[in-house]
Amino acid sequence: MARSRNKYSRAAMRSRYRKPKRRQSYPWFYTALALVVIAGILAIVLTKSGTKSSDVPPRPANAATGFPGDHWHAALGVNICGEWLPFQAQSTVVAGNPNVYAGLHTHGDGFVHIEPASRADSGDNATLGRYVRYMGWKLSSDSVEGWVAPSFQPDKKAWSDGDRCPKGSPDAGKNGQLVWYLNCKASSGDPSDHKISDGDVIAVAFVPKGEKVGVPPSASGNPFKESGQGSFAFNNPECAKVLGSTTTSSLAPPSSEPSSTPPTPTTSTP
């Protein structure tokens, strides 16, 4: 009888101190969660990859939709040691490749004409660097090699930080540096990386540190039409304030240091 009670007591104690059951796992929940995360990542990737250069202005013409294509203009000037280079002659083709249309070109008016005919020249590809390359000159954060040399030194097109402005130039005897201005305000970084916007006024200058740079001469004019008949209206509000000033038409230094029909478009080089 005592043995039976002992058995009963041990059974009761075991039941009292029985380990709790493990929580039931739900593998399907984690699988579903992983699928949701993967789907979200794929959606982001597809959205980004689906935004083509041709979907971002400036855009080329689209025959399927009837969209005529964007046609933008930006005033551009290059100043070497205080002297503005003359406007580059008209060119609507890629330098060294006359059979290839340049979606960024000039009509000899001191303006960049942005008229992309393909994705290569549209959207974020419409940079100042691309225009410079198409037109056959060079530009970086610390140097410029123009399409023509300044009048005071006709044998020198390339200018790099530290070069001395020669005798006969407005800034003679002083060492120059590459600076640039966007919409009449000092800018920084590599000007070649700048994506051009409609109405931009861009001044690139090789001048002594602290020297003021004037507004590009073309900024007070209008870009020519391709037909040679008339011109487009052009106005940049920020630079208009500077041009309208009665005291100066110069930009403050950085705080830190004739027309013809273009050729039939083919494919612009990237």
mmCIF file of C-alpha atoms in Angstrom:
data_model
loop_
_atom_site.group_PDB
_atom_site.id
_atom_site.type_symbol
_atom_site.label_atom_id
_atom_site.label_comp_id
_atom_site.label_asym_id
_atom_site.label_seq_id
_atom_site.Cartn_x
_atom_site.Cartn_y
_atom_site.Cartn_z
ATOM 1 C CA MET A 1 0.000 0.000 0.000
ATOM 2 C CA ALA A 2 2.887 2.325 0.889
ATOM 3 C CA ARG A 3 4.548 1.423 -2.384
ATOM 4 C CA SER A 4 1.443 2.390 -4.314
ATOM 5 C CA ARG A 5 1.322 5.770 -2.575
ATOM 6 C CA ASN A 6 4.975 6.396 -3.414
ATOM 7 C CA LYS A 7 4.267 5.726 -7.072
ATOM 8 C CA TYR A 8 1.390 8.138 -6.985
ATOM 9 C CA SER A 9 3.503 10.821 -5.280
ATOM 10 C CA ARG A 10 6.313 10.516 -7.815
ATOM 11 C CA ALA A 11 3.844 10.767 -10.693
ATOM 12 C CA ALA A 12 2.293 13.876 -9.175
ATOM 13 C CA MET A 13 5.676 15.518 -8.742
ATOM 14 C CA ARG A 14 6.667 14.741 -12.324
ATOM 15 C CA SER A 15 3.463 16.284 -13.631
ATOM 16 C CA ARG A 16 3.970 19.363 -11.452
ATOM 17 C CA TYR A 17 7.490 20.005 -12.725
ATOM 18 C CA ARG A 18 6.949 18.875 -16.278
ATOM 19 C CA LYS A 19 8.893 20.977 -18.784
ATOM 20 C CA PRO A 20 6.761 23.409 -20.769
ATOM 21 C CA LYS A 21 5.982 22.431 -24.301
ATOM 22 C CA ARG A 22 8.060 23.996 -27.002
ATOM 23 C CA ARG A 23 6.333 26.676 -28.970
ATOM 24 C CA GLN A 24 5.128 25.498 -32.275
ATOM 25 C CA SER A 25 7.224 26.871 -35.132
ATOM 26 C CA TYR A 26 5.661 28.245 -38.271
ATOM 27 C CA PRO A 27 8.176 27.855 -41.135
ATOM 28 C CA TRP A 28 5.624 29.111 -43.636
ATOM 29 C CA PHE A 29 5.606 32.525 -41.917
ATOM 30 C CA TYR A 30 9.332 33.062 -42.433
ATOM 31 C CA THR A 31 9.085 31.849 -46.005
ATOM 32 C CA ALA A 32 6.310 34.322 -46.730
ATOM 33 C CA LEU A 33 8.265 37.135 -45.072
ATOM 34 C CA ALA A 34 11.330 36.366 -47.175
ATOM 35 C CA LEU A 35 9.233 36.387 -50.348
ATOM 36 C CA VAL A 36 7.780 39.786 -49.472
ATOM 37 C CA VAL A 37 11.268 41.243 -48.926
ATOM 38 C CA ILE A 38 12.560 39.786 -52.198
ATOM 39 C CA ALA A 39 9.542 41.108 -54.092
ATOM 40 C CA GLY A 40 10.133 44.587 -52.672
ATOM 41 C CA ILE A 41 13.777 44.588 -53.725
ATOM 42 C CA LEU A 42 12.881 43.410 -57.223
ATOM 43 C CA ALA A 43 10.267 46.143 -57.544
ATOM 44 C CA ILE A 44 12.833 48.817 -56.668
ATOM 45 C CA VAL A 45 15.399 47.414 -59.103
ATOM 46 C CA LEU A 46 12.884 47.135 -61.932
ATOM 47 C CA THR A 47 11.620 50.650 -61.319
ATOM 48 C CA LYS A 48 15.104 52.107 -61.511
ATOM 49 C CA SER A 49 16.114 50.090 -64.550
ATOM 50 C CA GLY A 50 12.879 50.992 -66.277
ATOM 51 C CA THR A 51 13.693 54.703 -66.152
ATOM 52 C CA LYS A 52 15.638 55.149 -69.365
ATOM 53 C CA SER A 53 17.616 58.199 -70.369
ATOM 54 C CA SER A 54 15.006 58.853 -73.043
ATOM 55 C CA ASP A 55 12.349 59.202 -70.325
ATOM 56 C CA VAL A 56 14.208 62.063 -68.638
ATOM 57 C CA PRO A 57 14.440 65.510 -70.282
ATOM 58 C CA PRO A 58 15.943 66.500 -72.585
ATOM 59 C CA ARG A 59 14.239 63.821 -74.675
ATOM 60 C CA PRO A 60 14.645 62.865 -78.327
ATOM 61 C CA ALA A 61 11.749 62.922 -80.753
ATOM 62 C CA ASN A 62 9.351 59.981 -80.607
ATOM 63 C CA ALA A 63 7.598 59.174 -83.874
ATOM 64 C CA ALA A 64 5.282 56.692 -82.165
ATOM 65 C CA THR A 65 3.832 59.304 -79.813
ATOM 66 C CA GLY A 66 4.340 62.327 -82.019
ATOM 67 C CA PHE A 67 6.597 64.002 -79.453
ATOM 68 C CA PRO A 68 8.797 66.459 -81.408
ATOM 69 C CA GLY A 69 11.775 66.238 -79.064
ATOM 70 C CA ASP A 70 13.166 68.742 -76.592
ATOM 71 C CA HIS A 71 15.158 71.737 -77.810
ATOM 72 C CA TRP A 72 17.077 73.479 -75.045
ATOM 73 C CA HIS A 73 19.610 76.303 -74.966
ATOM 74 C CA ALA A 74 22.399 77.291 -72.588
ATOM 75 C CA ALA A 75 24.681 80.313 -72.873
ATOM 76 C CA LEU A 76 28.353 79.370 -72.611
ATOM 77 C CA GLY A 77 31.550 81.387 -72.420
ATOM 78 C CA VAL A 78 35.212 80.614 -71.781
ATOM 79 C CA ASN A 79 37.433 83.299 -70.295
ATOM 80 C CA ILE A 80 41.227 83.014 -70.377
ATOM 81 C CA CYS A 81 43.210 85.445 -68.228
ATOM 82 C CA GLY A 82 40.486 88.074 -68.507
ATOM 83 C CA GLU A 83 39.680 87.644 -72.202
ATOM 84 C CA TRP A 84 36.576 85.888 -73.524
ATOM 85 C CA LEU A 85 37.263 83.490 -76.354
ATOM 86 C CA PRO A 86 35.272 84.223 -79.522
ATOM 87 C CA PHE A 87 32.170 82.125 -80.133
ATOM 88 C CA GLN A 88 32.972 78.702 -81.493
ATOM 89 C CA ALA A 89 32.055 78.305 -85.151
ATOM 90 C CA GLN A 90 28.884 76.436 -85.987
ATOM 91 C CA SER A 91 29.124 72.683 -85.743
ATOM 92 C CA THR A 92 26.314 70.157 -85.574
ATOM 93 C CA VAL A 93 28.489 67.071 -85.975
ATOM 94 C CA VAL A 94 30.918 65.231 -83.730
ATOM 95 C CA ALA A 95 34.483 66.517 -84.017
ATOM 96 C CA GLY A 96 36.522 64.189 -86.196
ATOM 97 C CA ASN A 97 33.411 62.360 -87.405
ATOM 98 C CA PRO A 98 31.447 64.595 -89.794
ATOM 99 C CA ASN A 99 28.903 61.879 -90.553
ATOM 100 C CA VAL A 100 27.660 61.695 -86.969
ATOM 101 C CA TYR A 101 25.125 64.231 -85.706
ATOM 102 C CA ALA A 102 25.871 65.790 -82.323
ATOM 103 C CA GLY A 103 22.789 66.099 -80.140
ATOM 104 C CA LEU A 104 24.623 68.836 -78.233
ATOM 105 C CA HIS A 105 26.046 71.411 -80.646
ATOM 106 C CA THR A 106 26.354 75.106 -81.446
ATOM 107 C CA HIS A 107 25.217 77.404 -84.236
ATOM 108 C CA GLY A 108 28.062 79.848 -83.764
ATOM 109 C CA ASP A 109 25.989 82.000 -81.423
ATOM 110 C CA GLY A 110 27.682 81.306 -78.092
ATOM 111 C CA PHE A 111 24.951 78.877 -77.064
ATOM 112 C CA VAL A 112 24.842 75.149 -76.513
ATOM 113 C CA HIS A 113 21.877 73.769 -78.444
ATOM 114 C CA ILE A 114 20.596 70.546 -76.882
ATOM 115 C CA GLU A 115 18.552 68.612 -79.439
ATOM 116 C CA PRO A 116 19.009 64.894 -78.742
ATOM 117 C CA ALA A 117 18.277 62.485 -81.554
ATOM 118 C CA SER A 118 18.982 59.375 -79.477
ATOM 119 C CA ARG A 119 19.243 58.164 -75.890
ATOM 120 C CA ALA A 120 22.992 58.736 -76.022
ATOM 121 C CA ASP A 121 22.471 62.497 -75.785
ATOM 122 C CA SER A 122 19.285 62.603 -73.726
ATOM 123 C CA GLY A 123 18.450 62.710 -70.042
ATOM 124 C CA ASP A 124 21.400 62.611 -67.676
ATOM 125 C CA ASN A 125 23.743 62.143 -70.639
ATOM 126 C CA ALA A 126 23.247 65.756 -71.727
ATOM 127 C CA THR A 127 26.289 67.064 -69.874
ATOM 128 C CA LEU A 128 28.683 69.910 -70.515
ATOM 129 C CA GLY A 129 31.454 67.346 -70.842
ATOM 130 C CA ARG A 130 29.643 65.596 -73.680
ATOM 131 C CA TYR A 131 29.161 68.893 -75.498
ATOM 132 C CA VAL A 132 32.833 69.776 -75.032
ATOM 133 C CA ARG A 133 33.913 66.400 -76.371
ATOM 134 C CA TYR A 134 31.592 66.632 -79.363
ATOM 135 C CA MET A 135 32.915 70.091 -80.202
ATOM 136 C CA GLY A 136 36.543 68.984 -80.009
ATOM 137 C CA TRP A 137 37.912 70.725 -76.950
ATOM 138 C CA LYS A 138 38.745 69.649 -73.396
ATOM 139 C CA LEU A 139 37.624 70.593 -69.901
ATOM 140 C CA SER A 140 38.239 69.280 -66.387
ATOM 141 C CA SER A 141 38.208 70.524 -62.814
ATOM 142 C CA ASP A 142 41.683 72.050 -63.168
ATOM 143 C CA SER A 143 42.267 72.696 -66.865
ATOM 144 C CA VAL A 144 40.728 73.814 -70.124
ATOM 145 C CA GLU A 145 41.831 73.448 -73.725
ATOM 146 C CA GLY A 146 39.708 75.706 -75.881
ATOM 147 C CA TRP A 147 38.688 75.444 -79.518
ATOM 148 C CA VAL A 148 40.888 78.462 -80.188
ATOM 149 C CA ALA A 149 43.730 80.262 -78.419
ATOM 150 C CA PRO A 150 43.334 83.729 -76.886
ATOM 151 C CA SER A 151 44.527 86.701 -78.919
ATOM 152 C CA PHE A 152 47.398 87.511 -76.543
ATOM 153 C CA GLN A 153 48.984 84.069 -77.021
ATOM 154 C CA PRO A 154 47.758 82.507 -80.284
ATOM 155 C CA ASP A 155 49.921 79.399 -79.906
ATOM 156 C CA LYS A 156 48.476 78.243 -76.569
ATOM 157 C CA LYS A 157 45.033 76.621 -76.251
ATOM 158 C CA ALA A 158 45.581 74.563 -73.094
ATOM 159 C CA TRP A 159 45.646 76.141 -69.637
ATOM 160 C CA SER A 160 46.109 74.334 -66.318
ATOM 161 C CA ASP A 161 46.059 75.407 -62.677
ATOM 162 C CA GLY A 162 49.257 77.278 -61.872
ATOM 163 C CA ASP A 163 50.003 78.506 -65.395
ATOM 164 C CA ARG A 164 50.989 82.162 -65.519
ATOM 165 C CA CYS A 165 48.885 84.597 -67.498
ATOM 166 C CA PRO A 166 51.230 85.972 -70.184
ATOM 167 C CA LYS A 167 52.204 89.488 -71.061
ATOM 168 C CA GLY A 168 49.501 91.247 -73.005
ATOM 169 C CA SER A 169 46.619 89.585 -71.161
ATOM 170 C CA PRO A 170 44.386 91.513 -68.738
ATOM 171 C CA ASP A 171 45.728 89.358 -65.891
ATOM 172 C CA ALA A 172 49.368 89.360 -67.015
ATOM 173 C CA GLY A 173 51.955 88.069 -64.566
ATOM 174 C CA LYS A 174 49.494 86.266 -62.294
ATOM 175 C CA ASN A 175 49.043 82.533 -61.883
ATOM 176 C CA GLY A 176 45.620 81.307 -62.921
ATOM 177 C CA GLN A 177 43.245 78.569 -61.860
ATOM 178 C CA LEU A 178 40.175 76.946 -63.363
ATOM 179 C CA VAL A 179 36.881 78.209 -61.954
ATOM 180 C CA TRP A 180 33.357 78.050 -63.274
ATOM 181 C CA TYR A 181 30.009 79.687 -62.691
ATOM 182 C CA LEU A 182 26.501 78.369 -63.131
ATOM 183 C CA ASN A 183 23.743 80.929 -63.556
ATOM 184 C CA CYS A 184 26.082 83.692 -62.405
ATOM 185 C CA LYS A 185 26.991 81.962 -59.149
ATOM 186 C CA ALA A 186 30.331 80.350 -58.308
ATOM 187 C CA SER A 187 30.180 76.583 -58.599
ATOM 188 C CA SER A 188 32.477 73.743 -57.582
ATOM 189 C CA GLY A 189 33.462 70.301 -58.773
ATOM 190 C CA ASP A 190 34.191 69.218 -62.319
ATOM 191 C CA PRO A 191 32.205 71.358 -64.783
ATOM 192 C CA SER A 192 32.256 68.479 -67.254
ATOM 193 C CA ASP A 193 29.887 66.552 -64.991
ATOM 194 C CA HIS A 194 27.230 69.260 -65.031
ATOM 195 C CA LYS A 195 23.969 68.155 -66.622
ATOM 196 C CA ILE A 196 22.835 71.102 -68.697
ATOM 197 C CA SER A 197 19.379 72.541 -68.075
ATOM 198 C CA ASP A 198 17.339 74.727 -70.372
ATOM 199 C CA GLY A 199 18.247 78.376 -69.777
ATOM 200 C CA ASP A 200 21.586 77.743 -68.074
ATOM 201 C CA VAL A 201 24.319 80.360 -68.224
ATOM 202 C CA ILE A 202 27.728 78.713 -67.866
ATOM 203 C CA ALA A 203 31.004 80.583 -67.509
ATOM 204 C CA VAL A 204 34.291 78.670 -67.517
ATOM 205 C CA ALA A 205 37.344 80.734 -66.646
ATOM 206 C CA PHE A 206 41.069 80.400 -66.192
ATOM 207 C CA VAL A 207 41.894 83.435 -64.054
ATOM 208 C CA PRO A 208 43.949 84.394 -60.983
ATOM 209 C CA LYS A 209 42.454 83.484 -57.624
ATOM 210 C CA GLY A 210 39.957 86.080 -56.476
ATOM 211 C CA GLU A 211 39.603 87.660 -59.910
ATOM 212 C CA LYS A 212 36.088 88.571 -60.992
ATOM 213 C CA VAL A 213 34.699 86.976 -64.129
ATOM 214 C CA GLY A 214 32.223 88.723 -66.368
ATOM 215 C CA VAL A 215 28.949 87.266 -67.599
ATOM 216 C CA PRO A 216 29.420 85.326 -70.869
ATOM 217 C CA PRO A 217 28.759 87.707 -73.789
ATOM 218 C CA SER A 218 26.143 85.395 -75.282
ATOM 219 C CA ALA A 219 23.993 85.596 -72.135
ATOM 220 C CA SER A 220 22.708 88.997 -73.216
ATOM 221 C CA GLY A 221 21.706 87.684 -76.650
ATOM 222 C CA ASN A 222 19.449 85.002 -78.091
ATOM 223 C CA PRO A 223 20.230 81.618 -79.660
ATOM 224 C CA PHE A 224 19.853 81.338 -83.432
ATOM 225 C CA LYS A 225 17.209 79.207 -85.064
ATOM 226 C CA GLU A 226 18.453 76.419 -87.315
ATOM 227 C CA SER A 227 16.672 77.897 -90.297
ATOM 228 C CA GLY A 228 18.783 81.034 -89.983
ATOM 229 C CA GLN A 229 15.600 83.051 -89.700
ATOM 230 C CA GLY A 230 15.316 84.787 -86.348
ATOM 231 C CA SER A 231 16.206 83.539 -82.906
ATOM 232 C CA PHE A 232 14.758 81.995 -79.778
ATOM 233 C CA ALA A 233 14.024 84.121 -76.729
ATOM 234 C CA PHE A 234 16.495 83.576 -73.919
ATOM 235 C CA ASN A 235 16.441 84.865 -70.373
ATOM 236 C CA ASN A 236 18.124 83.765 -67.183
ATOM 237 C CA PRO A 237 16.613 85.566 -64.158
ATOM 238 C CA GLU A 238 19.721 85.244 -61.988
ATOM 239 C CA CYS A 239 22.094 86.584 -64.614
ATOM 240 C CA ALA A 240 19.599 89.236 -65.681
ATOM 241 C CA LYS A 241 20.078 90.803 -62.254
ATOM 242 C CA VAL A 242 23.824 90.978 -62.838
ATOM 243 C CA LEU A 243 23.509 92.238 -66.406
ATOM 244 C CA GLY A 244 21.028 94.860 -65.264
ATOM 245 C CA SER A 245 23.316 96.183 -62.530
ATOM 246 C CA THR A 246 24.538 99.740 -63.046
ATOM 247 C CA THR A 247 27.690 99.122 -61.050
ATOM 248 C CA THR A 248 29.170 95.967 -62.506
ATOM 249 C CA SER A 249 28.584 93.172 -64.956
ATOM 250 C CA SER A 250 31.187 90.930 -63.361
ATOM 251 C CA LEU A 251 30.628 87.851 -61.274
ATOM 252 C CA ALA A 252 32.082 87.665 -57.790
ATOM 253 C CA PRO A 253 35.006 85.258 -57.445
ATOM 254 C CA PRO A 254 34.492 81.932 -55.653
ATOM 255 C CA SER A 255 34.536 82.195 -51.884
ATOM 256 C CA SER A 256 37.150 79.453 -51.822
ATOM 257 C CA GLU A 257 39.849 79.727 -53.772
ATOM 258 C CA PRO A 258 25.956 81.959 -89.782
ATOM 259 C CA SER A 259 23.339 79.045 -89.572
ATOM 260 C CA SER A 260 22.705 76.077 -91.797
ATOM 261 C CA THR A 261 20.521 72.971 -91.755
ATOM 262 C CA PRO A 262 22.128 70.236 -89.639
ATOM 263 C CA PRO A 263 23.030 66.923 -91.298
ATOM 264 C CA THR A 264 20.684 63.982 -91.144
ATOM 265 C CA PRO A 265 21.070 62.466 -87.667
ATOM 266 C CA THR A 266 22.683 59.052 -87.410
ATOM 267 C CA THR A 267 23.855 57.775 -84.051
ATOM 268 C CA SER A 268 25.823 59.968 -81.670
ATOM 269 C CA THR A 269 28.873 58.457 -80.089
ATOM 270 C CA PRO A 270 28.482 57.876 -76.345
#
